[in-house]
Amino acid sequence: MNEAAVAYETNKEQQNVLLAIENLNVHYRTRRGPLKAVRNVNLEIRERENVAIIGESGSGKSTFGLAVARLLPVSAVAAADKLIYTPPGGRVLDIANCSDEALRLWRWKEVAVVMQAALSAFNPVLRIRDQFADTARAHGIYDRALLEKKGLELCELVQLEPRRVLDAYPHELSGGMRQRVLIALALLLDPKLVILDEPTTALDILTQRIVIELLRDLKTKLDLSMVLVSHDLSLAAELADRVVTMYAGEFVEVGPVNDIFYKPRHPYTQGLISGVPTIEGEIAELASIPGSPPDLIDLPRGCKFQSRCQYVTDLCRTEEPVMEPVESNSTEHTVACLRWREINDAATHN
Ligand code: ATP
Ligand code: MG
């Protein structure tokens, strides 16, 4: 287990819930009908906790991240029974129902998002210094001297040569440097939660490693919570306290990082993890599982993984699995599979 996860395991009882998400649903309006990208999702993100969301392409990871930050495109329709942000010692915010102005203040100051593909979203004609100033101005910070100081500090924090980088235009920086600038930008207003969508995917292996080390360092230094959306299992293994497996818009397994990697219970998680050689070893990609996910516009009855599951029975085709705890005395590790107990009992006895 990574060291941070050990510390987390020891302290989790004392950690407050920073963001509580209950029954979150998102669909996109499409010509064929509603595309259900996120369904019935529940999660509590605690203070100083890193949660990794893993799953194949199209499983709804980015949609989940955007929904939590209320940054979905207009074609999306989101609903939640509860989306409540409770900062330590601060004012509780009902994110699902608050005003646009309250949301604007909340974003960056409390929650920052580094979006997937944001590497190409820099304004090409602005120096990095001005990208920082733009973000600060949008939040009412105009003090140039203060901003310069903060920019220098943040560049140092993300291990970039501050003056050179602040003076540079985006095209003068490598992909890895730009990713680090994006992380620095996200930290500009000292948020408590950072959502990072595929922070390493577009980078070469060496640079991926640097970004992972950097995020690990930030976690310890800044008391941050992070949601890490990624295909990169080593990012999850090394940085996450808890891991969520997402399939066809649903959370199918949630648990402490060690349980998910060493004792995955859902056949889908088992499939994804089986391709990983070692947790601390090489950068590992998700294993590919034969078959393809269901059509999110026309979902089958019962378990959504049924067509690809080697353990499928008739019951799986009619009955929808719900999340249940793996241990009767703890809700830390939960799984949504009708047959998880039998499957795992059989595996232990073989
Ligand atoms: P990836 O790993 O490829 O980034 P993901 O897990 O982040 O995938 P999402 O991008 O959240 O998945 O997409 C979930 C589903 O919603 C997919 O079927 C996708 O095609 C669909 N989708 C995403 N954005 C839109 C949109 N703006 N309009 C319609 N459908 C969308
Ligand atoms: Mg995505």
Short mmCIF file of C-alpha atoms and ligand atoms in Angstrom, two decimals:
data_model
loop_
_atom_site.label_atom_id
_atom_site.label_comp_id
_atom_site.label_asym_id
_atom_site.label_seq_id
_atom_site.Cartn_x
_atom_site.Cartn_y
_atom_site.Cartn_z
CA MET A 1 0.00 0.00 0.00
CA ASN A 2 1.23 3.53 -0.63
CA GLU A 3 2.34 5.36 2.52
CA ALA A 4 -0.38 7.98 2.31
CA ALA A 5 -2.98 5.22 2.15
CA VAL A 6 -1.57 3.69 5.33
CA ALA A 7 -1.88 7.03 7.12
CA TYR A 8 -5.37 7.40 5.74
CA GLU A 9 -6.40 3.93 6.93
CA THR A 10 -5.27 4.86 10.42
CA ASN A 11 -7.07 8.20 10.48
CA LYS A 12 -10.15 7.75 8.38
CA GLU A 13 -12.49 7.57 11.36
CA GLN A 14 -11.60 11.15 12.25
CA GLN A 15 -12.00 12.54 8.77
CA ASN A 16 -14.97 14.74 8.00
CA VAL A 17 -16.93 14.32 4.84
CA LEU A 18 -16.03 17.17 2.51
CA LEU A 19 -18.40 16.33 -0.29
CA ALA A 20 -21.43 14.09 0.03
CA ILE A 21 -22.97 12.77 -3.19
CA GLU A 22 -26.22 10.85 -3.04
CA ASN A 23 -28.05 9.28 -5.94
CA LEU A 24 -26.39 11.33 -8.68
CA ASN A 25 -27.77 10.78 -12.18
CA VAL A 26 -26.68 12.42 -15.40
CA HIS A 27 -27.96 11.95 -18.90
CA TYR A 28 -27.05 13.65 -22.15
CA ARG A 29 -29.82 14.63 -24.53
CA THR A 30 -29.17 12.94 -27.85
CA ARG A 31 -31.20 12.43 -31.02
CA ARG A 32 -31.77 8.77 -30.15
CA GLY A 33 -32.94 9.65 -26.63
CA PRO A 34 -31.36 10.19 -23.20
CA LEU A 35 -27.87 8.72 -22.90
CA LYS A 36 -27.47 7.66 -19.29
CA ALA A 37 -23.87 8.51 -18.53
CA VAL A 38 -24.03 8.35 -14.71
CA ARG A 39 -26.61 6.35 -12.78
CA ASN A 40 -27.51 6.20 -9.09
CA VAL A 41 -24.07 7.09 -7.84
CA ASN A 42 -23.26 7.59 -4.15
CA LEU A 43 -19.95 8.70 -2.71
CA GLU A 44 -18.57 10.58 0.26
CA ILE A 45 -15.25 12.31 -0.30
CA ARG A 46 -13.50 12.93 2.98
CA GLU A 47 -11.06 15.59 3.99
CA ARG A 48 -7.50 14.86 2.82
CA GLU A 49 -8.68 11.81 0.93
CA ASN A 50 -7.73 10.77 -2.59
CA VAL A 51 -10.36 8.86 -4.49
CA ALA A 52 -9.48 7.35 -7.87
CA ILE A 53 -12.19 6.60 -10.41
CA ILE A 54 -11.15 3.89 -12.83
CA GLY A 55 -12.99 2.28 -15.72
CA GLU A 56 -12.92 1.86 -19.46
CA SER A 57 -13.42 4.64 -21.94
CA GLY A 58 -17.03 5.83 -21.97
CA SER A 59 -17.85 4.49 -18.49
CA GLY A 60 -18.82 7.98 -17.29
CA LYS A 61 -15.72 9.00 -15.31
CA SER A 62 -15.41 12.50 -16.77
CA THR A 63 -19.15 13.04 -16.64
CA PHE A 64 -19.06 12.19 -12.94
CA GLY A 65 -16.18 14.63 -12.32
CA LEU A 66 -17.87 17.42 -14.26
CA ALA A 67 -21.22 16.79 -12.55
CA VAL A 68 -19.65 17.04 -9.12
CA ALA A 69 -18.15 20.43 -10.02
CA ARG A 70 -21.39 21.41 -11.81
CA LEU A 71 -19.46 21.96 -15.03
CA LEU A 72 -21.49 19.78 -17.36
CA PRO A 73 -22.27 20.99 -20.88
CA VAL A 74 -25.77 22.29 -21.60
CA SER A 75 -26.75 19.05 -23.32
CA ALA A 76 -26.48 17.26 -19.97
CA VAL A 77 -29.23 16.91 -17.39
CA ALA A 78 -28.12 16.15 -13.84
CA ALA A 79 -30.09 15.35 -10.71
CA ALA A 80 -28.99 14.33 -7.24
CA ASP A 81 -30.75 13.72 -3.95
CA LYS A 82 -27.81 15.31 -2.25
CA LEU A 83 -24.69 17.18 -3.33
CA ILE A 84 -23.43 18.88 -0.22
CA TYR A 85 -20.06 20.49 0.35
CA THR A 86 -18.97 20.91 3.97
CA PRO A 87 -15.63 22.71 4.32
CA PRO A 88 -13.80 22.28 7.62
CA GLY A 89 -15.03 25.10 9.85
CA GLY A 90 -16.78 26.79 6.92
CA ARG A 91 -20.27 27.21 5.56
CA VAL A 92 -22.14 24.23 4.17
CA LEU A 93 -23.04 24.62 0.51
CA ASP A 94 -25.85 22.78 -1.26
CA ILE A 95 -24.18 22.55 -4.65
CA ALA A 96 -27.17 21.09 -6.42
CA ASN A 97 -29.39 24.02 -5.48
CA CYS A 98 -27.19 27.08 -4.93
CA SER A 99 -27.06 30.24 -7.07
CA ASP A 100 -24.69 30.63 -10.04
CA GLU A 101 -22.80 33.28 -8.09
CA ALA A 102 -22.30 30.95 -5.10
CA LEU A 103 -21.11 28.28 -7.51
CA ARG A 104 -18.67 30.65 -9.18
CA LEU A 105 -17.16 31.52 -5.82
CA TRP A 106 -17.06 27.88 -4.79
CA ARG A 107 -15.17 26.79 -7.88
CA TRP A 108 -11.42 27.36 -7.70
CA LYS A 109 -11.67 28.67 -4.12
CA GLU A 110 -12.98 25.40 -2.73
CA VAL A 111 -12.95 22.99 -5.64
CA ALA A 112 -10.70 23.14 -8.68
CA VAL A 113 -10.93 21.00 -11.77
CA VAL A 114 -8.15 20.06 -14.16
CA MET A 115 -10.13 18.85 -17.12
CA GLN A 116 -9.29 16.08 -19.52
CA ALA A 117 -7.63 17.53 -22.64
CA ALA A 118 -7.10 20.86 -20.88
CA LEU A 119 -3.49 20.66 -22.06
CA SER A 120 -4.65 22.02 -25.37
CA ALA A 121 -7.03 24.53 -23.80
CA PHE A 122 -4.44 27.18 -22.91
CA ASN A 123 -4.92 30.50 -24.63
CA PRO A 124 -2.00 30.39 -27.11
CA VAL A 125 -1.44 34.16 -27.17
CA LEU A 126 -1.18 34.61 -23.42
CA ARG A 127 1.98 34.11 -21.42
CA ILE A 128 1.58 31.76 -18.46
CA ARG A 129 1.76 34.77 -16.12
CA ASP A 130 -1.32 36.22 -17.83
CA GLN A 131 -3.19 32.93 -17.65
CA PHE A 132 -2.69 33.09 -13.89
CA ALA A 133 -3.81 36.75 -13.84
CA ASP A 134 -6.93 35.90 -15.88
CA THR A 135 -7.99 33.22 -13.45
CA ALA A 136 -7.28 35.47 -10.46
CA ARG A 137 -9.22 38.39 -11.97
CA ALA A 138 -12.21 36.16 -12.53
CA HIS A 139 -12.23 35.77 -8.75
CA GLY A 140 -11.74 39.42 -7.92
CA ILE A 141 -7.99 39.29 -7.27
CA TYR A 142 -6.26 42.22 -8.99
CA ASP A 143 -3.18 42.72 -6.83
CA ARG A 144 -0.34 42.18 -9.33
CA ALA A 145 2.42 41.91 -6.72
CA LEU A 146 0.49 39.35 -4.72
CA LEU A 147 -0.28 37.41 -7.83
CA GLU A 148 3.35 37.40 -8.98
CA LYS A 149 4.38 36.08 -5.56
CA LYS A 150 1.72 33.39 -5.66
CA GLY A 151 2.63 32.45 -9.26
CA LEU A 152 6.29 32.06 -8.31
CA GLU A 153 5.44 29.99 -5.25
CA LEU A 154 3.11 27.71 -7.15
CA CYS A 155 5.59 27.15 -9.98
CA GLU A 156 8.15 26.16 -7.41
CA LEU A 157 5.66 23.89 -5.72
CA VAL A 158 5.06 22.04 -8.98
CA GLN A 159 8.81 21.91 -9.61
CA LEU A 160 8.96 24.34 -12.49
CA GLU A 161 11.55 27.06 -12.98
CA PRO A 162 9.28 29.95 -11.93
CA ARG A 163 10.50 32.97 -13.92
CA ARG A 164 11.11 31.11 -17.14
CA VAL A 165 7.71 29.44 -17.01
CA LEU A 166 5.72 32.55 -16.08
CA ASP A 167 7.30 34.40 -19.01
CA ALA A 168 6.66 31.58 -21.47
CA TYR A 169 3.87 31.09 -23.97
CA PRO A 170 2.15 27.70 -23.77
CA HIS A 171 3.78 26.41 -26.98
CA GLU A 172 7.20 26.99 -25.46
CA LEU A 173 6.53 24.41 -22.77
CA SER A 174 6.56 20.62 -23.03
CA GLY A 175 3.39 18.60 -22.35
CA GLY A 176 4.63 17.65 -18.90
CA MET A 177 5.41 21.26 -18.04
CA ARG A 178 2.00 22.39 -19.22
CA GLN A 179 0.33 19.72 -17.12
CA ARG A 180 2.23 21.01 -14.12
CA VAL A 181 1.19 24.59 -14.93
CA LEU A 182 -2.43 23.41 -15.04
CA ILE A 183 -2.04 21.81 -11.63
CA ALA A 184 -0.45 25.02 -10.32
CA LEU A 185 -3.30 27.06 -11.77
CA ALA A 186 -5.81 24.79 -10.08
CA LEU A 187 -4.09 25.52 -6.77
CA LEU A 188 -4.16 29.30 -7.22
CA LEU A 189 -6.99 29.94 -4.78
CA ASP A 190 -5.99 27.21 -2.29
CA PRO A 191 -8.87 24.82 -2.97
CA LYS A 192 -9.62 21.95 -0.62
CA LEU A 193 -10.65 19.54 -3.33
CA VAL A 194 -9.04 19.10 -6.74
CA ILE A 195 -10.62 17.00 -9.45
CA LEU A 196 -7.99 15.80 -11.91
CA ASP A 197 -9.28 14.16 -15.07
CA GLU A 198 -6.63 11.97 -16.71
CA PRO A 199 -3.69 14.02 -15.38
CA THR A 200 -1.14 11.63 -16.86
CA THR A 201 -2.80 10.10 -19.89
CA ALA A 202 -1.41 12.40 -22.57
CA LEU A 203 2.15 12.22 -21.24
CA ASP A 204 5.07 9.92 -21.97
CA ILE A 205 6.00 7.35 -19.36
CA LEU A 206 8.79 9.35 -17.76
CA THR A 207 6.68 12.46 -17.49
CA GLN A 208 3.79 10.43 -16.09
CA ARG A 209 6.07 9.33 -13.31
CA ILE A 210 7.08 12.95 -12.55
CA VAL A 211 3.45 14.05 -12.36
CA ILE A 212 2.55 11.14 -10.06
CA GLU A 213 5.43 12.06 -7.73
CA LEU A 214 4.33 15.67 -7.83
CA LEU A 215 0.73 14.87 -6.93
CA ARG A 216 1.93 12.67 -4.10
CA ASP A 217 4.08 15.51 -2.82
CA LEU A 218 1.19 18.00 -3.06
CA LYS A 219 -1.13 15.72 -1.19
CA THR A 220 1.18 15.62 1.81
CA LYS A 221 2.10 19.28 1.72
CA LEU A 222 -1.31 20.83 1.15
CA ASP A 223 -3.86 18.69 3.00
CA LEU A 224 -5.85 18.34 -0.21
CA SER A 225 -8.57 15.95 -1.18
CA MET A 226 -8.35 14.73 -4.76
CA VAL A 227 -10.60 12.94 -7.18
CA LEU A 228 -8.35 11.25 -9.71
CA VAL A 229 -10.08 10.14 -12.86
CA SER A 230 -7.80 7.84 -14.79
CA HIS A 231 -7.04 4.93 -17.06
CA ASP A 232 -3.66 4.77 -15.41
CA LEU A 233 -3.81 2.13 -12.71
CA SER A 234 -0.46 3.00 -11.23
CA LEU A 235 -1.72 6.52 -10.61
CA ALA A 236 -4.61 5.00 -8.67
CA ALA A 237 -2.39 2.48 -6.89
CA GLU A 238 0.16 5.03 -5.81
CA LEU A 239 -2.03 8.00 -4.96
CA ALA A 240 -5.46 6.82 -4.01
CA ASP A 241 -6.79 5.99 -0.59
CA ARG A 242 -9.94 4.59 -2.11
CA VAL A 243 -10.72 3.36 -5.59
CA VAL A 244 -14.04 3.36 -7.41
CA THR A 245 -14.63 1.11 -10.41
CA MET A 246 -17.11 2.51 -12.87
CA TYR A 247 -18.94 0.53 -15.52
CA ALA A 248 -21.61 1.81 -17.92
CA GLY A 249 -22.33 4.82 -15.75
CA GLU A 250 -22.50 2.98 -12.43
CA PHE A 251 -20.16 2.54 -9.52
CA VAL A 252 -19.79 -1.24 -9.36
CA GLU A 253 -17.13 -1.47 -6.66
CA VAL A 254 -15.76 0.99 -4.12
CA GLY A 255 -13.08 0.15 -1.61
CA PRO A 256 -9.73 0.94 0.01
CA VAL A 257 -6.96 0.88 -2.58
CA ASN A 258 -5.46 -2.33 -1.21
CA ASP A 259 -8.73 -4.23 -1.31
CA ILE A 260 -9.43 -3.16 -4.87
CA PHE A 261 -5.99 -4.16 -6.12
CA TYR A 262 -5.42 -7.30 -4.09
CA LYS A 263 -8.97 -8.50 -3.37
CA PRO A 264 -11.23 -7.14 -6.09
CA ARG A 265 -14.69 -8.70 -5.81
CA HIS A 266 -16.52 -7.55 -8.92
CA PRO A 267 -15.77 -9.59 -12.07
CA TYR A 268 -15.29 -6.31 -13.95
CA THR A 269 -12.73 -4.98 -11.45
CA GLN A 270 -11.03 -8.38 -11.50
CA GLY A 271 -10.81 -8.13 -15.28
CA LEU A 272 -9.39 -4.62 -15.22
CA ILE A 273 -6.82 -5.37 -12.55
CA SER A 274 -5.67 -8.69 -14.00
CA GLY A 275 -3.47 -6.95 -16.52
CA VAL A 276 -1.46 -5.12 -13.90
CA PRO A 277 1.94 -6.69 -13.28
CA THR A 278 2.81 -5.00 -9.98
CA ILE A 279 1.37 -2.09 -8.12
CA GLU A 280 4.63 -0.32 -7.52
CA GLY A 281 6.11 -1.38 -10.83
CA GLU A 282 5.76 -0.14 -14.36
CA ILE A 283 3.01 2.19 -15.46
CA ALA A 284 0.10 -0.14 -15.99
CA GLU A 285 -2.83 0.26 -18.31
CA LEU A 286 -6.23 -1.18 -17.62
CA ALA A 287 -6.50 -4.68 -19.02
CA SER A 288 -8.85 -5.03 -21.93
CA ILE A 289 -11.89 -7.20 -21.36
CA PRO A 290 -13.45 -9.02 -24.33
CA GLY A 291 -16.71 -7.55 -25.61
CA SER A 292 -17.98 -4.01 -25.33
CA PRO A 293 -20.08 -2.01 -22.89
CA PRO A 294 -23.86 -1.76 -23.42
CA ASP A 295 -25.57 1.02 -25.33
CA LEU A 296 -26.16 3.72 -22.70
CA ILE A 297 -29.31 4.82 -24.53
CA ASP A 298 -30.81 1.35 -24.46
CA LEU A 299 -29.53 -0.37 -21.33
CA PRO A 300 -30.36 -4.04 -20.71
CA ARG A 301 -32.37 -5.15 -17.69
CA GLY A 302 -30.44 -6.59 -14.79
CA CYS A 303 -26.68 -6.33 -14.45
CA LYS A 304 -25.11 -4.04 -17.05
CA PHE A 305 -21.97 -6.20 -17.21
CA GLN A 306 -23.93 -9.37 -18.07
CA SER A 307 -22.92 -9.67 -21.73
CA ARG A 308 -19.22 -9.73 -20.86
CA CYS A 309 -19.29 -11.62 -17.58
CA GLN A 310 -18.04 -15.20 -17.44
CA TYR A 311 -20.19 -15.84 -14.37
CA VAL A 312 -23.51 -14.67 -15.83
CA THR A 313 -26.71 -16.54 -14.91
CA ASP A 314 -30.36 -15.98 -15.84
CA LEU A 315 -30.86 -14.02 -12.65
CA CYS A 316 -28.20 -11.50 -13.73
CA ARG A 317 -30.32 -10.77 -16.82
CA THR A 318 -33.36 -9.76 -14.80
CA GLU A 319 -32.29 -8.54 -11.41
CA GLU A 320 -30.34 -5.35 -10.94
CA PRO A 321 -27.48 -5.72 -8.44
CA VAL A 322 -27.19 -3.08 -5.72
CA MET A 323 -24.13 -2.09 -3.75
CA GLU A 324 -23.59 -4.24 -0.68
CA PRO A 325 -20.79 -4.35 1.87
CA VAL A 326 -18.14 -7.03 1.50
CA GLU A 327 -17.64 -7.21 5.27
CA SER A 328 -20.77 -7.20 7.39
CA ASN A 329 -19.30 -4.79 9.93
CA SER A 330 -17.96 -2.17 7.51
CA THR A 331 -19.20 -0.17 4.54
CA GLU A 332 -15.70 0.70 3.35
CA HIS A 333 -15.62 -1.95 0.63
CA THR A 334 -18.84 -2.33 -1.36
CA VAL A 335 -19.67 -4.23 -4.53
CA ALA A 336 -22.66 -4.46 -6.87
CA CYS A 337 -22.74 -8.03 -8.19
CA LEU A 338 -25.40 -10.66 -7.51
CA ARG A 339 -22.82 -13.43 -7.43
CA TRP A 340 -19.76 -11.85 -5.85
CA ARG A 341 -19.86 -14.09 -2.80
CA GLU A 342 -20.11 -17.38 -4.71
CA ILE A 343 -17.48 -16.31 -7.24
CA ASN A 344 -15.00 -15.39 -4.56
CA ASP A 345 -15.75 -18.45 -2.41
CA ALA A 346 -15.11 -20.66 -5.43
CA ALA A 347 -11.85 -18.84 -6.18
CA THR A 348 -10.64 -19.35 -2.60
CA HIS A 349 -11.42 -23.06 -2.67
CA ASN A 350 -9.72 -23.76 -6.00
P1 ATP B 1 -12.82 8.35 -21.35
O1 ATP B 1 -12.06 7.37 -20.54
O2 ATP B 1 -12.81 8.05 -22.80
O3 ATP B 1 -12.47 9.76 -21.03
P2 ATP B 1 -15.15 8.55 -19.64
O4 ATP B 1 -15.23 7.38 -18.71
O5 ATP B 1 -14.60 9.82 -19.11
O6 ATP B 1 -14.38 8.11 -20.95
P3 ATP B 1 -17.45 10.13 -20.38
O7 ATP B 1 -16.67 11.08 -21.20
O8 ATP B 1 -17.96 10.60 -19.08
O9 ATP B 1 -16.64 8.77 -20.17
O10 ATP B 1 -18.66 9.62 -21.27
C1 ATP B 1 -19.69 8.78 -20.77
C2 ATP B 1 -20.70 8.56 -21.89
O11 ATP B 1 -21.34 9.78 -22.19
C3 ATP B 1 -20.07 8.07 -23.19
O12 ATP B 1 -20.96 7.16 -23.78
C4 ATP B 1 -19.97 9.33 -24.02
O13 ATP B 1 -20.06 9.04 -25.40
C5 ATP B 1 -21.18 10.11 -23.56
N1 ATP B 1 -20.99 11.56 -23.66
C6 ATP B 1 -19.99 12.28 -23.10
N2 ATP B 1 -20.15 13.60 -23.37
C7 ATP B 1 -21.28 13.69 -24.12
C8 ATP B 1 -22.00 14.79 -24.71
N3 ATP B 1 -21.56 16.05 -24.57
N4 ATP B 1 -23.11 14.49 -25.42
C9 ATP B 1 -23.56 13.23 -25.56
N5 ATP B 1 -22.94 12.16 -25.02
C10 ATP B 1 -21.82 12.39 -24.31
MG MG B 2 -12.99 10.97 -19.62
#
